[in-house]
Amino acid sequence: MNRLIFLGTGDAMGVPRVYCDCLVCTEARTTGTNVRLRSSVLIKSETEDFMIDCGPDWRRQLELRSLRFIPTILVTHAHFDHIGGLPEWADACRWTGNRGRLYAPQEVIDTILRQFSWLPGNLDLIPVDQGVQLGGWNIRGWRVNHGKNGYAYAYRLEKDGFSWAYCSDSIGLNEAEILPLHNLNLLVLGTSFYHEEAEYATRSVYDMLEAQELVGRLKPGSTVFTHMSHDVDITYNYGLLEGISLAHTGMSLPLE
Ligand SMILES: O=c1ccn([C@@H]2O[C@H](COP(=O)(O)O)[C@@H](O)[C@H]2O)c(=O)[nH]1
């Protein structure tokens, strides 16, 4: 019953990128294997289902799974591709007469409120700086380096001896930031490119080669890469370390 479902596996622009005619974007527009909505996941449990992040594709993501409502969303950081759907979620709360529960670190809530000041009309915004329990999961978040884009949060979730982490937006983590990623059954890690050529100072997310080094050190039970840009063709065999796979929309994994 405890399952992780990938609702979106794309980077900030999703795939296809609106301006782009590369092979991956063209494939996404035709056969569609590489179509990627903005990154978010659904966690299903016996007691309560919840999402992590609420990007601009939130509505489409619910429609694709025939979901009519989601009461609880945990947010990693206040960037557009992770919070762009919040006003629409709040409107859905309004029209269904439900109050949504948005969980995030206080500094993330503060940034969200600067952008969408009307959300408290329909959502409770609840700080998670001291940890939180959702769906029976003990959840702890911590700040991670997001390169040129500042900081995001990663979350470690533990229940009944199973530990996993969701770290969609990070790069060049220092030792303190890596510490909570040890001893995981599953690591979900964001990797925008296979090998990103851009100058390091301009980057914000691990590429697969860097991420693979980290995974080689941490040795989680298994690893799934998400937050992938149009640089990545998920039909291609990148020869990644055993235990690493690439996420796709609707991918469903047991969390036990
Ligand atoms: O202060 C900011 C900075 C950036 N954004 C948006 O976030 C993403 C960043 O892309 P990554 O690939 O995750 O680095 C992009 O959509 C920017 O427009 C923001 O919302 N706020």
PDB file of C-alpha atoms and ligand atoms in Angstrom:
ATOM      1  CA  MET A   1       0.000   0.000   0.000  1.00  0.00           C
ATOM      2  CA  ASN A   2       2.888   2.409   0.655  1.00  0.00           C
ATOM      3  CA  ARG A   3       3.787   3.504  -2.850  1.00  0.00           C
ATOM      4  CA  LEU A   4       5.618   6.303  -4.583  1.00  0.00           C
ATOM      5  CA  ILE A   5       4.155   7.484  -7.879  1.00  0.00           C
ATOM      6  CA  PHE A   6       5.962   9.883 -10.196  1.00  0.00           C
ATOM      7  CA  LEU A   7       3.525  12.543 -11.436  1.00  0.00           C
ATOM      8  CA  GLY A   8       6.200  14.623 -13.139  1.00  0.00           C
ATOM      9  CA  THR A   9       9.861  13.970 -13.879  1.00  0.00           C
ATOM     10  CA  GLY A  10      10.918  17.043 -15.850  1.00  0.00           C
ATOM     11  CA  ASP A  11      13.144  20.009 -15.167  1.00  0.00           C
ATOM     12  CA  ALA A  12      11.895  23.594 -14.850  1.00  0.00           C
ATOM     13  CA  MET A  13      10.800  23.807 -18.504  1.00  0.00           C
ATOM     14  CA  GLY A  14       9.411  20.293 -18.862  1.00  0.00           C
ATOM     15  CA  VAL A  15       9.788  18.254 -22.056  1.00  0.00           C
ATOM     16  CA  PRO A  16       9.261  19.203 -24.835  1.00  0.00           C
ATOM     17  CA  ARG A  17      10.670  22.672 -24.306  1.00  0.00           C
ATOM     18  CA  VAL A  18       8.341  25.043 -26.079  1.00  0.00           C
ATOM     19  CA  TYR A  19      11.084  26.674 -28.186  1.00  0.00           C
ATOM     20  CA  CYS A  20      13.028  23.528 -29.043  1.00  0.00           C
ATOM     21  CA  ASP A  21      13.170  21.116 -32.002  1.00  0.00           C
ATOM     22  CA  CYS A  22      15.905  18.789 -30.720  1.00  0.00           C
ATOM     23  CA  LEU A  23      15.493  15.016 -31.150  1.00  0.00           C
ATOM     24  CA  VAL A  24      14.186  14.479 -27.613  1.00  0.00           C
ATOM     25  CA  CYS A  25      11.678  17.345 -27.840  1.00  0.00           C
ATOM     26  CA  THR A  26      10.569  16.112 -31.279  1.00  0.00           C
ATOM     27  CA  GLU A  27      10.121  12.559 -29.951  1.00  0.00           C
ATOM     28  CA  ALA A  28       8.123  13.968 -27.032  1.00  0.00           C
ATOM     29  CA  ARG A  29       5.821  15.774 -29.501  1.00  0.00           C
ATOM     30  CA  THR A  30       5.320  12.690 -31.683  1.00  0.00           C
ATOM     31  CA  THR A  31       5.506   9.304 -29.922  1.00  0.00           C
ATOM     32  CA  GLY A  32       5.662  10.969 -26.517  1.00  0.00           C
ATOM     33  CA  THR A  33       7.891   8.658 -24.473  1.00  0.00           C
ATOM     34  CA  ASN A  34       9.985  11.618 -23.331  1.00  0.00           C
ATOM     35  CA  VAL A  35       7.087  13.906 -22.380  1.00  0.00           C
ATOM     36  CA  ARG A  36       7.942  15.147 -18.907  1.00  0.00           C
ATOM     37  CA  LEU A  37       5.760  17.339 -16.720  1.00  0.00           C
ATOM     38  CA  ARG A  38       7.377  19.365 -13.950  1.00  0.00           C
ATOM     39  CA  SER A  39       8.720  17.210 -11.108  1.00  0.00           C
ATOM     40  CA  SER A  40       6.404  16.041  -8.370  1.00  0.00           C
ATOM     41  CA  VAL A  41       5.450  12.777  -6.679  1.00  0.00           C
ATOM     42  CA  LEU A  42       2.421  11.256  -4.990  1.00  0.00           C
ATOM     43  CA  ILE A  43       2.922   9.196  -1.844  1.00  0.00           C
ATOM     44  CA  LYS A  44       0.150   6.706  -1.210  1.00  0.00           C
ATOM     45  CA  SER A  45      -0.288   5.215   2.246  1.00  0.00           C
ATOM     46  CA  GLU A  46      -2.967   3.497   4.326  1.00  0.00           C
ATOM     47  CA  THR A  47      -3.933   6.670   6.155  1.00  0.00           C
ATOM     48  CA  GLU A  48      -3.271   9.677   3.939  1.00  0.00           C
ATOM     49  CA  ASP A  49      -2.030  10.375   0.424  1.00  0.00           C
ATOM     50  CA  PHE A  50       0.085  13.452  -0.171  1.00  0.00           C
ATOM     51  CA  MET A  51       2.167  15.051  -2.892  1.00  0.00           C
ATOM     52  CA  ILE A  52       5.610  16.542  -2.852  1.00  0.00           C
ATOM     53  CA  ASP A  53       5.597  19.810  -4.820  1.00  0.00           C
ATOM     54  CA  CYS A  54       2.909  21.506  -6.810  1.00  0.00           C
ATOM     55  CA  GLY A  55       4.290  22.810 -10.085  1.00  0.00           C
ATOM     56  CA  PRO A  56       2.444  24.458 -12.969  1.00  0.00           C
ATOM     57  CA  ASP A  57       1.413  21.007 -14.299  1.00  0.00           C
ATOM     58  CA  TRP A  58      -0.485  20.151 -11.074  1.00  0.00           C
ATOM     59  CA  ARG A  59      -3.910  20.138 -12.738  1.00  0.00           C
ATOM     60  CA  ARG A  60      -2.765  17.962 -15.656  1.00  0.00           C
ATOM     61  CA  GLN A  61      -1.051  15.599 -13.238  1.00  0.00           C
ATOM     62  CA  LEU A  62      -4.258  15.062 -11.275  1.00  0.00           C
ATOM     63  CA  GLU A  63      -6.298  14.614 -14.463  1.00  0.00           C
ATOM     64  CA  LEU A  64      -3.867  11.990 -15.785  1.00  0.00           C
ATOM     65  CA  ARG A  65      -4.462   9.898 -12.650  1.00  0.00           C
ATOM     66  CA  SER A  66      -8.196  10.671 -12.485  1.00  0.00           C
ATOM     67  CA  LEU A  67      -7.639  12.341  -9.129  1.00  0.00           C
ATOM     68  CA  ARG A  68     -10.180  15.000  -8.219  1.00  0.00           C
ATOM     69  CA  PHE A  69      -8.507  16.387  -5.131  1.00  0.00           C
ATOM     70  CA  ILE A  70      -5.427  16.182  -2.966  1.00  0.00           C
ATOM     71  CA  PRO A  71      -5.657  17.584   0.578  1.00  0.00           C
ATOM     72  CA  THR A  72      -1.954  17.665   1.497  1.00  0.00           C
ATOM     73  CA  ILE A  73       1.163  18.896  -0.304  1.00  0.00           C
ATOM     74  CA  LEU A  74       4.725  19.123   1.010  1.00  0.00           C
ATOM     75  CA  VAL A  75       6.865  21.711  -0.801  1.00  0.00           C
ATOM     76  CA  THR A  76      10.638  21.568  -1.358  1.00  0.00           C
ATOM     77  CA  HIS A  77      11.262  25.187  -2.365  1.00  0.00           C
ATOM     78  CA  ALA A  78       9.486  28.229  -3.711  1.00  0.00           C
ATOM     79  CA  HIS A  79      10.591  28.118  -7.338  1.00  0.00           C
ATOM     80  CA  PHE A  80       8.012  28.375 -10.100  1.00  0.00           C
ATOM     81  CA  ASP A  81       8.398  24.784 -11.296  1.00  0.00           C
ATOM     82  CA  HIS A  82       7.607  23.532  -7.769  1.00  0.00           C
ATOM     83  CA  ILE A  83       4.890  25.966  -6.647  1.00  0.00           C
ATOM     84  CA  GLY A  84       3.287  27.272  -9.871  1.00  0.00           C
ATOM     85  CA  GLY A  85       0.193  25.112  -9.274  1.00  0.00           C
ATOM     86  CA  LEU A  86      -0.516  26.393  -5.758  1.00  0.00           C
ATOM     87  CA  PRO A  87      -3.069  29.056  -6.766  1.00  0.00           C
ATOM     88  CA  GLU A  88      -4.960  26.448  -8.799  1.00  0.00           C
ATOM     89  CA  TRP A  89      -4.873  23.991  -5.880  1.00  0.00           C
ATOM     90  CA  ALA A  90      -6.170  26.736  -3.576  1.00  0.00           C
ATOM     91  CA  ASP A  91      -8.961  27.494  -6.066  1.00  0.00           C
ATOM     92  CA  ALA A  92      -9.850  23.767  -6.133  1.00  0.00           C
ATOM     93  CA  CYS A  93      -9.990  23.885  -2.320  1.00  0.00           C
ATOM     94  CA  ARG A  94     -12.314  26.848  -2.558  1.00  0.00           C
ATOM     95  CA  TRP A  95     -14.699  25.205  -5.017  1.00  0.00           C
ATOM     96  CA  THR A  96     -14.782  21.884  -3.161  1.00  0.00           C
ATOM     97  CA  GLY A  97     -15.139  23.500   0.257  1.00  0.00           C
ATOM     98  CA  ASN A  98     -11.952  21.864   1.562  1.00  0.00           C
ATOM     99  CA  ARG A  99      -9.005  23.482   3.285  1.00  0.00           C
ATOM    100  CA  GLY A 100      -5.725  22.275   1.820  1.00  0.00           C
ATOM    101  CA  ARG A 101      -2.704  21.682   4.028  1.00  0.00           C
ATOM    102  CA  LEU A 102       0.561  22.994   2.610  1.00  0.00           C
ATOM    103  CA  TYR A 103       3.649  21.862   4.515  1.00  0.00           C
ATOM    104  CA  ALA A 104       7.006  23.553   3.993  1.00  0.00           C
ATOM    105  CA  PRO A 105       9.885  25.083   5.934  1.00  0.00           C
ATOM    106  CA  GLN A 106       8.988  28.541   7.326  1.00  0.00           C
ATOM    107  CA  GLU A 107      11.360  30.374   4.958  1.00  0.00           C
ATOM    108  CA  VAL A 108       9.690  28.646   2.001  1.00  0.00           C
ATOM    109  CA  ILE A 109       6.228  29.562   3.313  1.00  0.00           C
ATOM    110  CA  ASP A 110       7.359  33.190   3.648  1.00  0.00           C
ATOM    111  CA  THR A 111       8.511  33.262   0.000  1.00  0.00           C
ATOM    112  CA  ILE A 112       5.319  31.572  -1.183  1.00  0.00           C
ATOM    113  CA  LEU A 113       3.215  34.161   0.644  1.00  0.00           C
ATOM    114  CA  ARG A 114       5.157  37.025  -0.939  1.00  0.00           C
ATOM    115  CA  GLN A 115       4.153  35.630  -4.343  1.00  0.00           C
ATOM    116  CA  PHE A 116       0.651  34.312  -3.650  1.00  0.00           C
ATOM    117  CA  SER A 117      -0.648  36.352  -0.722  1.00  0.00           C
ATOM    118  CA  TRP A 118      -4.228  35.074  -1.033  1.00  0.00           C
ATOM    119  CA  LEU A 119      -3.474  31.369  -0.423  1.00  0.00           C
ATOM    120  CA  PRO A 120      -4.327  31.402   3.324  1.00  0.00           C
ATOM    121  CA  GLY A 121      -7.952  31.980   2.312  1.00  0.00           C
ATOM    122  CA  ASN A 122      -8.111  28.315   1.346  1.00  0.00           C
ATOM    123  CA  LEU A 123      -4.914  26.691   2.565  1.00  0.00           C
ATOM    124  CA  ASP A 124      -3.299  26.173   5.954  1.00  0.00           C
ATOM    125  CA  LEU A 125       0.435  26.788   5.572  1.00  0.00           C
ATOM    126  CA  ILE A 126       2.199  24.670   8.171  1.00  0.00           C
ATOM    127  CA  PRO A 127       5.938  24.907   8.973  1.00  0.00           C
ATOM    128  CA  VAL A 128       7.923  21.651   9.017  1.00  0.00           C
ATOM    129  CA  ASP A 129      11.220  22.960  10.413  1.00  0.00           C
ATOM    130  CA  GLN A 130      10.902  20.637  13.417  1.00  0.00           C
ATOM    131  CA  GLY A 131       9.834  17.671  11.252  1.00  0.00           C
ATOM    132  CA  VAL A 132       6.363  16.402  10.450  1.00  0.00           C
ATOM    133  CA  GLN A 133       4.416  13.157  10.188  1.00  0.00           C
ATOM    134  CA  LEU A 134       2.324  12.602   7.048  1.00  0.00           C
ATOM    135  CA  GLY A 135       0.717   9.307   6.057  1.00  0.00           C
ATOM    136  CA  GLY A 136       2.560   7.663   8.949  1.00  0.00           C
ATOM    137  CA  TRP A 137       5.937   8.807   7.559  1.00  0.00           C
ATOM    138  CA  ASN A 138       8.336  10.602   9.863  1.00  0.00           C
ATOM    139  CA  ILE A 139       9.654  13.367   7.660  1.00  0.00           C
ATOM    140  CA  ARG A 140      12.632  15.597   8.150  1.00  0.00           C
ATOM    141  CA  GLY A 141      13.710  18.286   5.720  1.00  0.00           C
ATOM    142  CA  TRP A 142      17.044  20.028   5.380  1.00  0.00           C
ATOM    143  CA  ARG A 143      18.479  22.808   3.258  1.00  0.00           C
ATOM    144  CA  VAL A 144      20.486  21.710   0.211  1.00  0.00           C
ATOM    145  CA  ASN A 145      22.659  23.686  -2.173  1.00  0.00           C
ATOM    146  CA  HIS A 146      20.731  24.567  -5.360  1.00  0.00           C
ATOM    147  CA  GLY A 147      23.704  26.266  -7.032  1.00  0.00           C
ATOM    148  CA  LYS A 148      22.988  29.509  -8.860  1.00  0.00           C
ATOM    149  CA  ASN A 149      19.360  29.292  -7.717  1.00  0.00           C
ATOM    150  CA  GLY A 150      20.154  29.400  -3.998  1.00  0.00           C
ATOM    151  CA  TYR A 151      18.766  26.704  -1.736  1.00  0.00           C
ATOM    152  CA  ALA A 152      16.093  24.052  -1.864  1.00  0.00           C
ATOM    153  CA  TYR A 153      15.055  21.474   0.718  1.00  0.00           C
ATOM    154  CA  ALA A 154      15.380  17.709   0.541  1.00  0.00           C
ATOM    155  CA  TYR A 155      13.233  15.362   2.621  1.00  0.00           C
ATOM    156  CA  ARG A 156      14.044  12.082   4.325  1.00  0.00           C
ATOM    157  CA  LEU A 157      11.004   9.898   5.056  1.00  0.00           C
ATOM    158  CA  GLU A 158      11.020   6.943   7.437  1.00  0.00           C
ATOM    159  CA  LYS A 159       8.392   4.381   8.347  1.00  0.00           C
ATOM    160  CA  ASP A 160       8.528   0.778   9.616  1.00  0.00           C
ATOM    161  CA  GLY A 161      12.243   0.451   8.936  1.00  0.00           C
ATOM    162  CA  PHE A 162      12.039   1.816   5.370  1.00  0.00           C
ATOM    163  CA  SER A 163      13.928   5.040   4.643  1.00  0.00           C
ATOM    164  CA  TRP A 164      13.915   7.044   1.476  1.00  0.00           C
ATOM    165  CA  ALA A 165      14.747  10.567   0.389  1.00  0.00           C
ATOM    166  CA  TYR A 166      13.467  13.029  -2.172  1.00  0.00           C
ATOM    167  CA  CYS A 167      16.112  15.506  -3.324  1.00  0.00           C
ATOM    168  CA  SER A 168      14.988  16.944  -6.644  1.00  0.00           C
ATOM    169  CA  ASP A 169      16.979  20.189  -6.834  1.00  0.00           C
ATOM    170  CA  SER A 170      20.554  20.101  -5.624  1.00  0.00           C
ATOM    171  CA  ILE A 171      24.162  20.258  -6.748  1.00  0.00           C
ATOM    172  CA  GLY A 172      27.592  19.956  -5.136  1.00  0.00           C
ATOM    173  CA  LEU A 173      26.267  18.982  -1.712  1.00  0.00           C
ATOM    174  CA  ASN A 174      28.695  19.433   1.170  1.00  0.00           C
ATOM    175  CA  GLU A 175      29.266  16.764   3.821  1.00  0.00           C
ATOM    176  CA  ALA A 176      26.606  18.125   6.177  1.00  0.00           C
ATOM    177  CA  GLU A 177      24.067  18.201   3.372  1.00  0.00           C
ATOM    178  CA  ILE A 178      24.944  14.641   2.350  1.00  0.00           C
ATOM    179  CA  LEU A 179      24.696  13.201   5.875  1.00  0.00           C
ATOM    180  CA  PRO A 180      20.889  12.595   5.886  1.00  0.00           C
ATOM    181  CA  LEU A 181      21.240  10.712   2.579  1.00  0.00           C
ATOM    182  CA  HIS A 182      23.117   7.820   4.176  1.00  0.00           C
ATOM    183  CA  ASN A 183      21.492   4.414   4.816  1.00  0.00           C
ATOM    184  CA  LEU A 184      18.584   4.810   2.422  1.00  0.00           C
ATOM    185  CA  ASN A 185      16.499   2.084   0.845  1.00  0.00           C
ATOM    186  CA  LEU A 186      15.662   4.476  -1.979  1.00  0.00           C
ATOM    187  CA  LEU A 187      17.105   7.766  -3.159  1.00  0.00           C
ATOM    188  CA  VAL A 188      15.192   9.991  -5.579  1.00  0.00           C
ATOM    189  CA  LEU A 189      17.675  12.506  -6.939  1.00  0.00           C
ATOM    190  CA  GLY A 190      17.309  15.299  -9.476  1.00  0.00           C
ATOM    191  CA  THR A 191      19.644  15.225 -12.494  1.00  0.00           C
ATOM    192  CA  SER A 192      18.831  17.728 -15.229  1.00  0.00           C
ATOM    193  CA  PHE A 193      21.424  16.608 -17.807  1.00  0.00           C
ATOM    194  CA  TYR A 194      23.582  13.553 -18.504  1.00  0.00           C
ATOM    195  CA  HIS A 195      26.672  15.756 -18.649  1.00  0.00           C
ATOM    196  CA  GLU A 196      26.034  19.468 -18.324  1.00  0.00           C
ATOM    197  CA  GLU A 197      28.675  21.464 -20.174  1.00  0.00           C
ATOM    198  CA  ALA A 198      27.658  24.888 -18.850  1.00  0.00           C
ATOM    199  CA  GLU A 199      30.003  26.733 -16.506  1.00  0.00           C
ATOM    200  CA  TYR A 200      29.587  25.359 -12.963  1.00  0.00           C
ATOM    201  CA  ALA A 201      28.680  28.765 -11.496  1.00  0.00           C
ATOM    202  CA  THR A 202      25.656  28.960 -13.796  1.00  0.00           C
ATOM    203  CA  ARG A 203      24.282  25.541 -12.839  1.00  0.00           C
ATOM    204  CA  SER A 204      21.703  24.504 -10.253  1.00  0.00           C
ATOM    205  CA  VAL A 205      21.150  20.725 -10.427  1.00  0.00           C
ATOM    206  CA  TYR A 206      23.440  17.667 -10.521  1.00  0.00           C
ATOM    207  CA  ASP A 207      24.087  16.022 -13.853  1.00  0.00           C
ATOM    208  CA  MET A 208      23.942  12.219 -14.057  1.00  0.00           C
ATOM    209  CA  LEU A 209      27.696  11.746 -14.027  1.00  0.00           C
ATOM    210  CA  GLU A 210      28.096  13.773 -10.835  1.00  0.00           C
ATOM    211  CA  ALA A 211      25.027  12.181  -9.274  1.00  0.00           C
ATOM    212  CA  GLN A 212      26.372   8.733 -10.063  1.00  0.00           C
ATOM    213  CA  GLU A 213      29.531   9.526  -8.088  1.00  0.00           C
ATOM    214  CA  LEU A 214      27.406  10.524  -5.117  1.00  0.00           C
ATOM    215  CA  VAL A 215      25.303   7.362  -5.442  1.00  0.00           C
ATOM    216  CA  GLY A 216      28.497   5.299  -5.605  1.00  0.00           C
ATOM    217  CA  ARG A 217      29.469   6.763  -2.238  1.00  0.00           C
ATOM    218  CA  LEU A 218      26.077   6.536  -0.546  1.00  0.00           C
ATOM    219  CA  LYS A 219      25.059   3.113  -1.908  1.00  0.00           C
ATOM    220  CA  PRO A 220      21.293   3.425  -1.373  1.00  0.00           C
ATOM    221  CA  GLY A 221      19.248   0.254  -1.997  1.00  0.00           C
ATOM    222  CA  SER A 222      18.115   1.785  -5.264  1.00  0.00           C
ATOM    223  CA  THR A 223      18.187   5.183  -6.931  1.00  0.00           C
ATOM    224  CA  VAL A 224      15.824   6.955  -9.298  1.00  0.00           C
ATOM    225  CA  PHE A 225      16.856  10.040 -11.242  1.00  0.00           C
ATOM    226  CA  THR A 226      14.175  12.661 -11.851  1.00  0.00           C
ATOM    227  CA  HIS A 227      13.955  16.394 -12.776  1.00  0.00           C
ATOM    228  CA  MET A 228      15.363  15.568 -16.220  1.00  0.00           C
ATOM    229  CA  SER A 229      15.617  18.111 -19.027  1.00  0.00           C
ATOM    230  CA  HIS A 230      15.388  17.570 -22.791  1.00  0.00           C
ATOM    231  CA  ASP A 231      19.036  16.514 -22.692  1.00  0.00           C
ATOM    232  CA  VAL A 232      17.898  13.096 -21.467  1.00  0.00           C
ATOM    233  CA  ASP A 233      16.319  10.442 -23.680  1.00  0.00           C
ATOM    234  CA  ILE A 234      14.813   7.897 -21.302  1.00  0.00           C
ATOM    235  CA  THR A 235      14.841   5.223 -24.028  1.00  0.00           C
ATOM    236  CA  TYR A 236      18.651   5.417 -24.199  1.00  0.00           C
ATOM    237  CA  ASN A 237      20.873   3.131 -22.125  1.00  0.00           C
ATOM    238  CA  TYR A 238      23.329   5.474 -20.390  1.00  0.00           C
ATOM    239  CA  GLY A 239      25.141   2.544 -18.765  1.00  0.00           C
ATOM    240  CA  LEU A 240      24.529   3.927 -15.282  1.00  0.00           C
ATOM    241  CA  LEU A 241      25.569   2.068 -12.130  1.00  0.00           C
ATOM    242  CA  GLU A 242      23.477  -0.966 -11.225  1.00  0.00           C
ATOM    243  CA  GLY A 243      20.491   0.095  -9.120  1.00  0.00           C
ATOM    244  CA  ILE A 244      20.028   3.472 -10.850  1.00  0.00           C
ATOM    245  CA  SER A 245      16.966   3.957 -13.045  1.00  0.00           C
ATOM    246  CA  LEU A 246      15.312   6.905 -14.747  1.00  0.00           C
ATOM    247  CA  ALA A 247      11.863   8.019 -13.612  1.00  0.00           C
ATOM    248  CA  HIS A 248       8.931   8.256 -15.986  1.00  0.00           C
ATOM    249  CA  THR A 249       5.404   9.549 -15.592  1.00  0.00           C
ATOM    250  CA  GLY A 250       3.252   7.061 -13.697  1.00  0.00           C
ATOM    251  CA  MET A 251       6.225   5.030 -12.465  1.00  0.00           C
ATOM    252  CA  SER A 252       5.081   3.392  -9.249  1.00  0.00           C
ATOM    253  CA  LEU A 253       7.459   1.980  -6.648  1.00  0.00           C
ATOM    254  CA  PRO A 254       6.771   0.158  -3.379  1.00  0.00           C
ATOM    255  CA  LEU A 255       7.933   2.023  -0.272  1.00  0.00           C
ATOM    256  CA  GLU A 256       8.410  -1.021   1.959  1.00  0.00           C
TER     257      GLU A 256
HETATM  258  O1  LIG B   1      14.244  32.958  -7.481  1.00  0.00           O
HETATM  259  C1  LIG B   1      13.896  32.184  -8.367  1.00  0.00           C
HETATM  260  C2  LIG B   1      14.802  31.624  -9.276  1.00  0.00           C
HETATM  261  C3  LIG B   1      14.354  30.760 -10.239  1.00  0.00           C
HETATM  262  N1  LIG B   1      13.036  30.461 -10.309  1.00  0.00           N
HETATM  263  C4  LIG B   1      12.548  29.490 -11.309  1.00  0.00           C
HETATM  264  O2  LIG B   1      12.966  28.224 -10.844  1.00  0.00           O
HETATM  265  C5  LIG B   1      13.348  27.405 -11.932  1.00  0.00           C
HETATM  266  C6  LIG B   1      14.802  27.043 -11.749  1.00  0.00           C
HETATM  267  O3  LIG B   1      15.167  25.961 -12.531  1.00  0.00           O
HETATM  268  P1  LIG B   1      16.118  24.761 -11.977  1.00  0.00           P
HETATM  269  O4  LIG B   1      16.363  23.917 -13.186  1.00  0.00           O
HETATM  270  O5  LIG B   1      15.372  24.034 -10.921  1.00  0.00           O
HETATM  271  O6  LIG B   1      17.332  25.391 -11.428  1.00  0.00           O
HETATM  272  C7  LIG B   1      13.010  28.195 -13.188  1.00  0.00           C
HETATM  273  O7  LIG B   1      11.678  27.879 -13.598  1.00  0.00           O
HETATM  274  C8  LIG B   1      13.050  29.638 -12.716  1.00  0.00           C
HETATM  275  O8  LIG B   1      12.209  30.457 -13.493  1.00  0.00           O
HETATM  276  C9  LIG B   1      12.132  30.953  -9.398  1.00  0.00           C
HETATM  277  O9  LIG B   1      10.934  30.622  -9.424  1.00  0.00           O
HETATM  278  N2  LIG B   1      12.584  31.820  -8.446  1.00  0.00           N
END
